[in-house]
Structures are given as C-alpha cells and as structure tokens.
Amino acid sequence: MRDLEGRVAIISGGSSGIGAALARAFARERVRVALLARREGPLRALAQELAAQGVEVLPIPTDVTQEEAVQAAVDRTVDRWGRLDIVVANAGQYVRKPVTAWTVEDFQRSCAVNFYGALHLVLAALPVLRRQREGHIVLMSSLDAKKGLPLDGPYVAAKYALSGIGGVMRQELRDEGIDVTVVYPGRVDTPMIANLKVPWISPKLPPEKVARAVLKAIRKRKAEVIVPWTGYLLYLDLLAPRLADYLVKKLGLSGEPHPASGPTHPPEAENGTHR
C-alpha cells in the first residue's frame, strides 16, 4: 500500500502514546483517521488538533474490551467514509508483577485489553476488508513476545497470543489481498511506564519512532517490525535460552521501578506498555 493519501485508518488506543503519534503520522499523509480510546478528553483534544490541520478525523470513545462497542465504532467509520483500509490494534494495558504475586485476574485483565481488545477490532473490520479484497492489519505486540522478561508475566502471555494469531492471519489472508504486520516495539516513552528505570543499552523509545516504522511497514507490506534494531538480539533465545536469560539479568533488560516511585503503571492505563 504505497499510496496512503485518501485511505481510511482506524486506530485503537488512539488518544496518546504510539496511537497518537501514528494518528499524526497518518495525518501528514492525508489519511482519514478514526480514533478509538476510552479517555474522551485526550481523544477529543487530539481530534481537534488534527482537524485544525485540515485532516478528516472521527473520534469515537470506545472500550475495546466491549465487543459490541468496537463493532459499532467500525460501523461508524465505514458509514462515514464508505471503506476501511488500515486497521491498527494498538490499545494496551501493562500488568507488571512477580510470579509469586500472580493471580488469574491479572491474566484476565491483561488479555482483556491486549489480546481480546485487538481481536474484537480485527473481527469487526475483517468482513469489510474481505469485501474490498484489500487492506492492511497492524497488530501492536511487544519485544516481550520475542523473549518474555521477568515481572511481565500477564503482559507476556497476552502479547505472545496476539503475535501468534498475527502469523496465522498473515498466511490465511494473503490471497485475499489483506496484509498483516506484527510490530514488536521495545519500551516506549509513555506515561504508563514513566516510573520504570531501564538500562542504557535499551532506552525508552519516542512514540514517533515506532510510528515511522509502522508507516514504512505498511508501504513495504512487511510481515514483522522490530524496533529498535537491538531487539533482534532477543532471537538469541531460540538458540541459547540460558545465555539469553543471563544477558537479560546482567544487563537489567527487565527494568525496575525507580526507588519509592510506586506502581509502574496506573491501574487502568491505556496505550503504554512497551509502547
């Protein structure tokens, strides 16, 4: 999909972080954008910012854990513009706990947003893309889905599941003209992980860097995107998992909260995680 001007995109988790950066990047390409997010204030503010630049934008307050709400958002988008070209499942929630403190509810909460929230958007949009025999689905995963890091258990489970279905979808939908890209960003500089201390070798990424990588992937129809490039080192886990474990610990790649900083994420944070 080399020519993006005039296309229609829908982005979940679109009020901040990667979602907002991607909305601005799409706007510069004159893409019409539907923004989905729970927090109505930031959502409206971003929509006004983009509209002031002459961009067609449709803000839709949406809880992605509610399947009917997501379906309604997709229907509104198609009713408004008559088509849908790019679907970005980006909404996320970061649940960070050691294994000794895990509860089933932690995994249910993580999967509700990170996995089922993405699945709701994909399933709602897929009939539209199939009728058109054209489209691009972007699933925002995490480097945690390449190598599960300590303390990230519930988040890792959801992102591994998301990456897994991304590979299945890519193979099954290829002949219908629908591309699927799974994005594996490292930790992204968002309020959600503001209190997380990370090592020098793996600094927090600006959301704009991830957004640029996503646009490039859509144009080049890439199957996967890993950003930053140092994320490719995690493939070592396939060949020598114990060595990879040692390096994660030695380099402090799992991160740690700043002293006396409290939780690493707000209870109902959106659109942050390693994003």
C-alpha atoms as a printed R data frame, in Angstrom:
    type eleno elety resid chain resno       x       y      z
1   ATOM     1    CA   MET     A     1   0.000   0.000  0.000
2   ATOM     2    CA   ARG     A     2   2.395   2.627 -1.226
3   ATOM     3    CA   ASP     A     3  -0.055   5.488 -1.776
4   ATOM     4    CA   LEU     A     4  -1.693   6.367  1.547
5   ATOM     5    CA   GLU     A     5  -3.403   9.636  0.621
6   ATOM     6    CA   GLY     A     6  -7.182   9.350  0.913
7   ATOM     7    CA   ARG     A     7  -7.048   5.992  2.688
8   ATOM     8    CA   VAL     A     8  -9.091   5.305  5.827
9   ATOM     9    CA   ALA     A     9  -7.435   4.096  9.027
10  ATOM    10    CA   ILE     A    10  -8.856   3.091 12.389
11  ATOM    11    CA   ILE     A    11  -6.597   3.108 15.459
12  ATOM    12    CA   SER     A    12  -7.442   1.716 18.887
13  ATOM    13    CA   GLY     A    13  -5.631   3.232 21.833
14  ATOM    14    CA   GLY     A    14  -5.582   6.367 19.726
15  ATOM    15    CA   SER     A    15  -5.506   9.101 22.362
16  ATOM    16    CA   SER     A    16  -1.829   9.003 23.409
17  ATOM    17    CA   GLY     A    17   1.494   7.223 23.023
18  ATOM    18    CA   ILE     A    18   2.022   5.266 19.819
19  ATOM    19    CA   GLY     A    19  -1.626   5.665 18.822
20  ATOM    20    CA   ALA     A    20  -1.454   9.454 18.880
21  ATOM    21    CA   ALA     A    21   1.943   9.501 17.157
22  ATOM    22    CA   LEU     A    22   0.605   7.225 14.447
23  ATOM    23    CA   ALA     A    23  -2.507   9.384 14.019
24  ATOM    24    CA   ARG     A    24  -0.283  12.422 13.443
25  ATOM    25    CA   ALA     A    25   1.883  10.471 11.007
26  ATOM    26    CA   PHE     A    26  -1.188   9.342  9.065
27  ATOM    27    CA   ALA     A    27  -2.466  12.920  9.066
28  ATOM    28    CA   ARG     A    28   0.697  14.111  7.365
29  ATOM    29    CA   GLU     A    29  -0.031  11.568  4.629
30  ATOM    30    CA   ARG     A    30  -3.634  12.879  4.327
31  ATOM    31    CA   VAL     A    31  -5.093   9.635  5.643
32  ATOM    32    CA   ARG     A    32  -8.606   9.876  7.106
33  ATOM    33    CA   VAL     A    33  -8.452   8.611 10.679
34  ATOM    34    CA   ALA     A    34 -10.939   7.123 13.145
35  ATOM    35    CA   LEU     A    35  -9.567   7.246 16.686
36  ATOM    36    CA   LEU     A    36 -10.753   4.842 19.384
37  ATOM    37    CA   ALA     A    37  -9.921   5.296 23.069
38  ATOM    38    CA   ARG     A    38 -11.589   5.151 26.468
39  ATOM    39    CA   ARG     A    39 -10.401   8.548 27.691
40  ATOM    40    CA   GLU     A    40 -12.659  11.030 25.989
41  ATOM    41    CA   GLY     A    41 -10.791  14.204 26.976
42  ATOM    42    CA   PRO     A    42  -7.423  13.367 25.343
43  ATOM    43    CA   LEU     A    43  -9.279  11.758 22.439
44  ATOM    44    CA   ARG     A    44 -11.234  14.926 21.662
45  ATOM    45    CA   ALA     A    45  -8.140  17.101 22.102
46  ATOM    46    CA   LEU     A    46  -6.153  15.083 19.565
47  ATOM    47    CA   ALA     A    47  -9.078  15.066 17.139
48  ATOM    48    CA   GLN     A    48  -9.293  18.856 17.357
49  ATOM    49    CA   GLU     A    49  -5.545  19.147 16.761
50  ATOM    50    CA   LEU     A    50  -5.755  17.034 13.612
51  ATOM    51    CA   ALA     A    51  -8.934  18.688 12.355
52  ATOM    52    CA   ALA     A    52  -7.231  22.089 12.671
53  ATOM    53    CA   GLN     A    53  -4.687  20.794 10.150
54  ATOM    54    CA   GLY     A    54  -7.447  20.015  7.669
55  ATOM    55    CA   VAL     A    55  -7.444  16.273  8.367
56  ATOM    56    CA   GLU     A    56 -10.685  14.300  8.340
57  ATOM    57    CA   VAL     A    57 -10.871  12.664 11.757
58  ATOM    58    CA   LEU     A    58 -13.554  10.747 13.641
59  ATOM    59    CA   PRO     A    59 -13.068  10.386 17.423
60  ATOM    60    CA   ILE     A    60 -15.072   7.517 18.930
61  ATOM    61    CA   PRO     A    61 -14.905   6.924 22.702
62  ATOM    62    CA   THR     A    62 -14.615   3.133 22.885
63  ATOM    63    CA   ASP     A    63 -13.755   0.461 25.430
64  ATOM    64    CA   VAL     A    64 -12.061  -2.222 23.329
65  ATOM    65    CA   THR     A    65 -12.940  -4.913 25.859
66  ATOM    66    CA   GLN     A    66 -16.586  -4.498 24.798
67  ATOM    67    CA   GLU     A    67 -17.111  -6.346 21.524
68  ATOM    68    CA   GLU     A    68 -20.357  -4.560 20.632
69  ATOM    69    CA   ALA     A    69 -18.771  -1.150 21.209
70  ATOM    70    CA   VAL     A    70 -15.879  -1.993 18.890
71  ATOM    71    CA   GLN     A    71 -18.260  -3.265 16.207
72  ATOM    72    CA   ALA     A    72 -20.249  -0.037 16.473
73  ATOM    73    CA   ALA     A    73 -17.040   2.004 16.076
74  ATOM    74    CA   VAL     A    74 -16.082   0.129 12.911
75  ATOM    75    CA   ASP     A    75 -19.619   0.548 11.551
76  ATOM    76    CA   ARG     A    76 -19.490   4.303 12.195
77  ATOM    77    CA   THR     A    77 -16.153   4.544 10.403
78  ATOM    78    CA   VAL     A    78 -17.416   2.717  7.318
79  ATOM    79    CA   ASP     A    79 -20.690   4.693  7.344
80  ATOM    80    CA   ARG     A    80 -18.670   7.918  7.404
81  ATOM    81    CA   TRP     A    81 -16.172   7.151  4.640
82  ATOM    82    CA   GLY     A    82 -17.540   4.131  2.816
83  ATOM    83    CA   ARG     A    83 -14.456   1.965  3.263
84  ATOM    84    CA   LEU     A    84 -11.681   0.905  5.610
85  ATOM    85    CA   ASP     A    85  -8.074   0.371  4.552
86  ATOM    86    CA   ILE     A    86  -5.820   0.222  7.603
87  ATOM    87    CA   VAL     A    87  -6.678  -1.349 10.955
88  ATOM    88    CA   VAL     A    88  -4.283  -0.716 13.858
89  ATOM    89    CA   ALA     A    89  -4.925  -2.724 17.034
90  ATOM    90    CA   ASN     A    90  -2.876  -0.682 19.451
91  ATOM    91    CA   ALA     A    91  -4.765  -0.339 22.740
92  ATOM    92    CA   GLY     A    92  -2.833  -1.919 25.588
93  ATOM    93    CA   GLN     A    93  -2.514  -2.341 29.314
94  ATOM    94    CA   TYR     A    94   0.647  -3.151 31.248
95  ATOM    95    CA   VAL     A    95   0.317  -5.541 34.185
96  ATOM    96    CA   ARG     A    96   3.682  -5.963 35.962
97  ATOM    97    CA   LYS     A    97   4.067  -8.458 38.820
98  ATOM    98    CA   PRO     A    98   6.482 -11.153 40.006
99  ATOM    99    CA   VAL     A    99   5.353 -14.747 39.584
100 ATOM   100    CA   THR     A   100   4.859 -15.115 43.344
101 ATOM   101    CA   ALA     A   101   2.151 -12.440 43.246
102 ATOM   102    CA   TRP     A   102   0.287 -13.567 40.109
103 ATOM   103    CA   THR     A   103  -3.456 -14.038 40.177
104 ATOM   104    CA   VAL     A   104  -5.765 -15.362 37.497
105 ATOM   105    CA   GLU     A   105  -7.403 -11.929 37.472
106 ATOM   106    CA   ASP     A   106  -4.067 -10.354 36.437
107 ATOM   107    CA   PHE     A   107  -4.011 -12.506 33.310
108 ATOM   108    CA   GLN     A   108  -7.687 -11.941 32.591
109 ATOM   109    CA   ARG     A   109  -7.218  -8.176 32.878
110 ATOM   110    CA   SER     A   110  -4.157  -8.176 30.631
111 ATOM   111    CA   CYS     A   111  -5.729 -10.401 27.986
112 ATOM   112    CA   ALA     A   112  -8.995  -8.435 28.031
113 ATOM   113    CA   VAL     A   113  -7.244  -5.406 26.523
114 ATOM   114    CA   ASN     A   114  -4.023  -6.690 24.953
115 ATOM   115    CA   PHE     A   115  -5.478  -9.769 23.258
116 ATOM   116    CA   TYR     A   116  -9.270  -9.722 23.148
117 ATOM   117    CA   GLY     A   117  -9.372  -5.966 22.587
118 ATOM   118    CA   ALA     A   118  -7.257  -6.436 19.453
119 ATOM   119    CA   LEU     A   119  -9.283  -9.469 18.393
120 ATOM   120    CA   HIS     A   120 -12.539  -7.520 18.702
121 ATOM   121    CA   LEU     A   121 -11.220  -4.867 16.324
122 ATOM   122    CA   VAL     A   122  -9.862  -7.368 13.807
123 ATOM   123    CA   LEU     A   123 -13.058  -9.431 13.702
124 ATOM   124    CA   ALA     A   124 -15.213  -6.314 13.329
125 ATOM   125    CA   ALA     A   125 -13.089  -4.959 10.463
126 ATOM   126    CA   LEU     A   126 -12.343  -8.193  8.631
127 ATOM   127    CA   PRO     A   127 -15.641  -8.507  6.698
128 ATOM   128    CA   VAL     A   128 -15.099  -5.005  5.306
129 ATOM   129    CA   LEU     A   129 -11.533  -5.747  4.226
130 ATOM   130    CA   ARG     A   130 -12.564  -9.044  2.652
131 ATOM   131    CA   ARG     A   131 -15.342  -7.396  0.629
132 ATOM   132    CA   GLN     A   132 -12.837  -4.878 -0.664
133 ATOM   133    CA   ARG     A   133 -10.218  -7.586 -1.223
134 ATOM   134    CA   GLU     A   134  -7.717  -5.064  0.061
135 ATOM   135    CA   GLY     A   135  -6.468  -3.785  3.397
136 ATOM   136    CA   HIS     A   136  -3.734  -3.865  5.998
137 ATOM   137    CA   ILE     A   137  -3.973  -5.034  9.612
138 ATOM   138    CA   VAL     A   138  -1.338  -3.901 12.118
139 ATOM   139    CA   LEU     A   139  -1.083  -5.684 15.468
140 ATOM   140    CA   MET     A   140   0.931  -3.845 18.122
141 ATOM   141    CA   SER     A   141   2.743  -6.570 20.033
142 ATOM   142    CA   SER     A   142   5.949  -6.163 22.055
143 ATOM   143    CA   LEU     A   143   9.518  -7.395 22.264
144 ATOM   144    CA   ASP     A   144   8.163  -9.316 25.266
145 ATOM   145    CA   ALA     A   145   6.577 -11.632 22.675
146 ATOM   146    CA   LYS     A   146  10.060 -12.497 21.391
147 ATOM   147    CA   LYS     A   147  11.584 -13.056 24.832
148 ATOM   148    CA   GLY     A   148   9.431 -12.974 27.946
149 ATOM   149    CA   LEU     A   149  11.090 -10.712 30.504
150 ATOM   150    CA   PRO     A   150  10.916 -11.099 34.284
151 ATOM   151    CA   LEU     A   151   7.998  -9.378 36.061
152 ATOM   152    CA   ASP     A   152   5.979  -9.104 32.834
153 ATOM   153    CA   GLY     A   153   4.126 -12.443 33.029
154 ATOM   154    CA   PRO     A   154   0.496 -11.381 32.395
155 ATOM   155    CA   TYR     A   155   1.583  -8.958 29.685
156 ATOM   156    CA   VAL     A   156   3.835 -11.538 28.028
157 ATOM   157    CA   ALA     A   157   1.010 -14.091 27.884
158 ATOM   158    CA   ALA     A   158  -1.304 -11.691 26.055
159 ATOM   159    CA   LYS     A   159   1.337 -10.462 23.620
160 ATOM   160    CA   TYR     A   160   2.518 -13.965 22.726
161 ATOM   161    CA   ALA     A   161  -1.092 -14.853 21.921
162 ATOM   162    CA   LEU     A   162  -1.513 -11.727 19.801
163 ATOM   163    CA   SER     A   163   1.677 -12.392 17.857
164 ATOM   164    CA   GLY     A   164   0.623 -15.992 17.299
165 ATOM   165    CA   ILE     A   165  -2.684 -15.159 15.674
166 ATOM   166    CA   GLY     A   166  -0.936 -12.458 13.654
167 ATOM   167    CA   GLY     A   167   1.160 -15.117 11.942
168 ATOM   168    CA   VAL     A   168  -1.900 -17.247 11.274
169 ATOM   169    CA   MET     A   169  -3.855 -14.314  9.841
170 ATOM   170    CA   ARG     A   170  -0.986 -13.255  7.593
171 ATOM   171    CA   GLN     A   171  -0.890 -16.676  5.930
172 ATOM   172    CA   GLU     A   172  -4.646 -17.144  5.623
173 ATOM   173    CA   LEU     A   173  -5.468 -13.656  4.340
174 ATOM   174    CA   ARG     A   174  -2.590 -13.153  1.907
175 ATOM   175    CA   ASP     A   175  -4.546 -14.447 -1.085
176 ATOM   176    CA   GLU     A   176  -7.459 -12.113 -0.283
177 ATOM   177    CA   GLY     A   177  -5.324  -9.010 -0.716
178 ATOM   178    CA   ILE     A   178  -5.037  -8.341  3.038
179 ATOM   179    CA   ASP     A   179  -1.622  -7.799  4.603
180 ATOM   180    CA   VAL     A   180  -0.880  -8.358  8.285
181 ATOM   181    CA   THR     A   181   2.029  -6.784 10.150
182 ATOM   182    CA   VAL     A   182   3.015  -7.611 13.719
183 ATOM   183    CA   VAL     A   183   5.003  -4.833 15.402
184 ATOM   184    CA   TYR     A   184   7.452  -5.618 18.207
185 ATOM   185    CA   PRO     A   185   8.472  -2.352 19.904
186 ATOM   186    CA   GLY     A   186  10.740  -2.116 22.890
187 ATOM   187    CA   ARG     A   187   9.777   0.058 25.824
188 ATOM   188    CA   VAL     A   188   8.239   3.273 24.604
189 ATOM   189    CA   ASP     A   189   8.368   6.571 26.467
190 ATOM   190    CA   THR     A   190   4.768   6.942 27.628
191 ATOM   191    CA   PRO     A   191   3.205   7.881 30.997
192 ATOM   192    CA   MET     A   192   2.376   4.222 31.524
193 ATOM   193    CA   ILE     A   193   5.998   3.303 32.254
194 ATOM   194    CA   ALA     A   194   7.179   6.698 33.461
195 ATOM   195    CA   ASN     A   195   8.411   5.180 36.735
196 ATOM   196    CA   LEU     A   196  10.237   2.286 35.100
197 ATOM   197    CA   LYS     A   197  14.023   2.523 35.181
198 ATOM   198    CA   VAL     A   198  15.607   0.998 32.074
199 ATOM   199    CA   PRO     A   199  19.277   0.268 31.255
200 ATOM   200    CA   TRP     A   200  21.364   2.429 28.965
201 ATOM   201    CA   ILE     A   201  21.539  -0.339 26.367
202 ATOM   202    CA   SER     A   202  17.762  -0.296 25.961
203 ATOM   203    CA   PRO     A   203  16.498   3.283 26.417
204 ATOM   204    CA   LYS     A   204  12.844   4.208 26.098
205 ATOM   205    CA   LEU     A   205  11.771   4.882 22.522
206 ATOM   206    CA   PRO     A   206   9.961   8.016 21.394
207 ATOM   207    CA   PRO     A   207   6.496   7.017 20.113
208 ATOM   208    CA   GLU     A   208   7.211   8.856 16.868
209 ATOM   209    CA   LYS     A   209   9.996   6.398 16.033
210 ATOM   210    CA   VAL     A   210   7.589   3.484 16.269
211 ATOM   211    CA   ALA     A   211   5.004   5.365 14.187
212 ATOM   212    CA   ARG     A   212   7.530   5.939 11.418
213 ATOM   213    CA   ALA     A   213   8.416   2.241 11.430
214 ATOM   214    CA   VAL     A   214   4.730   1.310 11.131
215 ATOM   215    CA   LEU     A   215   4.202   3.592  8.122
216 ATOM   216    CA   LYS     A   216   7.244   2.097  6.435
217 ATOM   217    CA   ALA     A   217   5.938  -1.401  7.137
218 ATOM   218    CA   ILE     A   218   2.548  -0.597  5.599
219 ATOM   219    CA   ARG     A   219   4.162   0.789  2.471
220 ATOM   220    CA   LYS     A   220   6.524  -2.156  2.119
221 ATOM   221    CA   ARG     A   221   3.958  -4.775  3.236
222 ATOM   222    CA   LYS     A   222   6.290  -6.095  5.919
223 ATOM   223    CA   ALA     A   223   5.301  -9.146  7.958
224 ATOM   224    CA   GLU     A   224   7.136  -8.012 11.099
225 ATOM   225    CA   VAL     A   225   8.691  -4.872 12.507
226 ATOM   226    CA   ILE     A   226  11.205  -4.885 15.357
227 ATOM   227    CA   VAL     A   227  12.168  -1.528 16.823
228 ATOM   228    CA   PRO     A   228  14.798  -0.707 17.944
229 ATOM   229    CA   TRP     A   229  17.239  -2.866 15.982
230 ATOM   230    CA   THR     A   230  18.764  -4.141 19.243
231 ATOM   231    CA   GLY     A   231  15.563  -6.143 19.668
232 ATOM   232    CA   TYR     A   232  16.921  -8.622 17.126
233 ATOM   233    CA   LEU     A   233  19.359  -9.749 19.838
234 ATOM   234    CA   LEU     A   234  16.426 -11.455 21.535
235 ATOM   235    CA   TYR     A   235  16.453 -14.089 18.795
236 ATOM   236    CA   LEU     A   236  19.379 -15.488 20.773
237 ATOM   237    CA   ASP     A   237  16.701 -17.020 22.980
238 ATOM   238    CA   LEU     A   238  15.900 -19.503 20.199
239 ATOM   239    CA   LEU     A   239  19.467 -20.836 20.095
240 ATOM   240    CA   ALA     A   240  20.703 -20.424 23.654
241 ATOM   241    CA   PRO     A   241  17.879 -19.641 26.084
242 ATOM   242    CA   ARG     A   242  20.009 -19.860 29.239
243 ATOM   243    CA   LEU     A   243  22.559 -17.475 27.766
244 ATOM   244    CA   ALA     A   244  19.717 -15.122 26.835
245 ATOM   245    CA   ASP     A   245  18.399 -15.345 30.411
246 ATOM   246    CA   TYR     A   246  21.856 -14.475 31.734
247 ATOM   247    CA   LEU     A   247  22.146 -11.429 29.478
248 ATOM   248    CA   VAL     A   248  18.675 -10.180 30.410
249 ATOM   249    CA   LYS     A   249  19.644 -10.306 34.084
250 ATOM   250    CA   LYS     A   250  23.184  -8.981 33.615
251 ATOM   251    CA   LEU     A   251  22.076  -6.031 31.500
252 ATOM   252    CA   GLY     A   252  18.976  -5.298 33.547
253 ATOM   253    CA   LEU     A   253  16.724  -5.564 30.491
254 ATOM   254    CA   SER     A   254  13.610  -6.309 32.540
255 ATOM   255    CA   GLY     A   255  13.876  -2.842 34.090
256 ATOM   256    CA   GLU     A   256  12.998  -1.864 37.606
257 ATOM   257    CA   PRO     A   257  10.902   0.884 39.212
258 ATOM   258    CA   HIS     A   258  12.679   3.977 40.433
259 ATOM   259    CA   PRO     A   259  13.122   3.827 44.229
260 ATOM   260    CA   ALA     A   260   9.988   4.793 46.164
261 ATOM   261    CA   SER     A   261   8.216   5.612 42.933
262 ATOM   262    CA   GLY     A   262   5.167   3.431 43.471
263 ATOM   263    CA   PRO     A   263   3.491   1.340 40.764
264 ATOM   264    CA   THR     A   264   4.973   1.209 37.288
265 ATOM   265    CA   HIS     A   265   1.578   1.907 35.736
266 ATOM   266    CA   PRO     A   266  -1.772   3.429 36.635
267 ATOM   267    CA   PRO     A   267  -4.464   0.828 37.401
268 ATOM   268    CA   GLU     A   268  -6.366   1.367 34.153
269 ATOM   269    CA   ALA     A   269  -3.604   2.730 31.964
270 ATOM   270    CA   GLU     A   270  -4.070   2.693 28.218
271 ATOM   271    CA   ASN     A   271  -1.755   2.781 25.285
272 ATOM   272    CA   GLY     A   272   1.561   2.497 27.038
273 ATOM   273    CA   THR     A   273   3.135  -0.822 27.991
274 ATOM   274    CA   HIS     A   274   6.303  -1.282 25.981
275 ATOM   275    CA   ARG     A   275   4.517   1.315 23.854
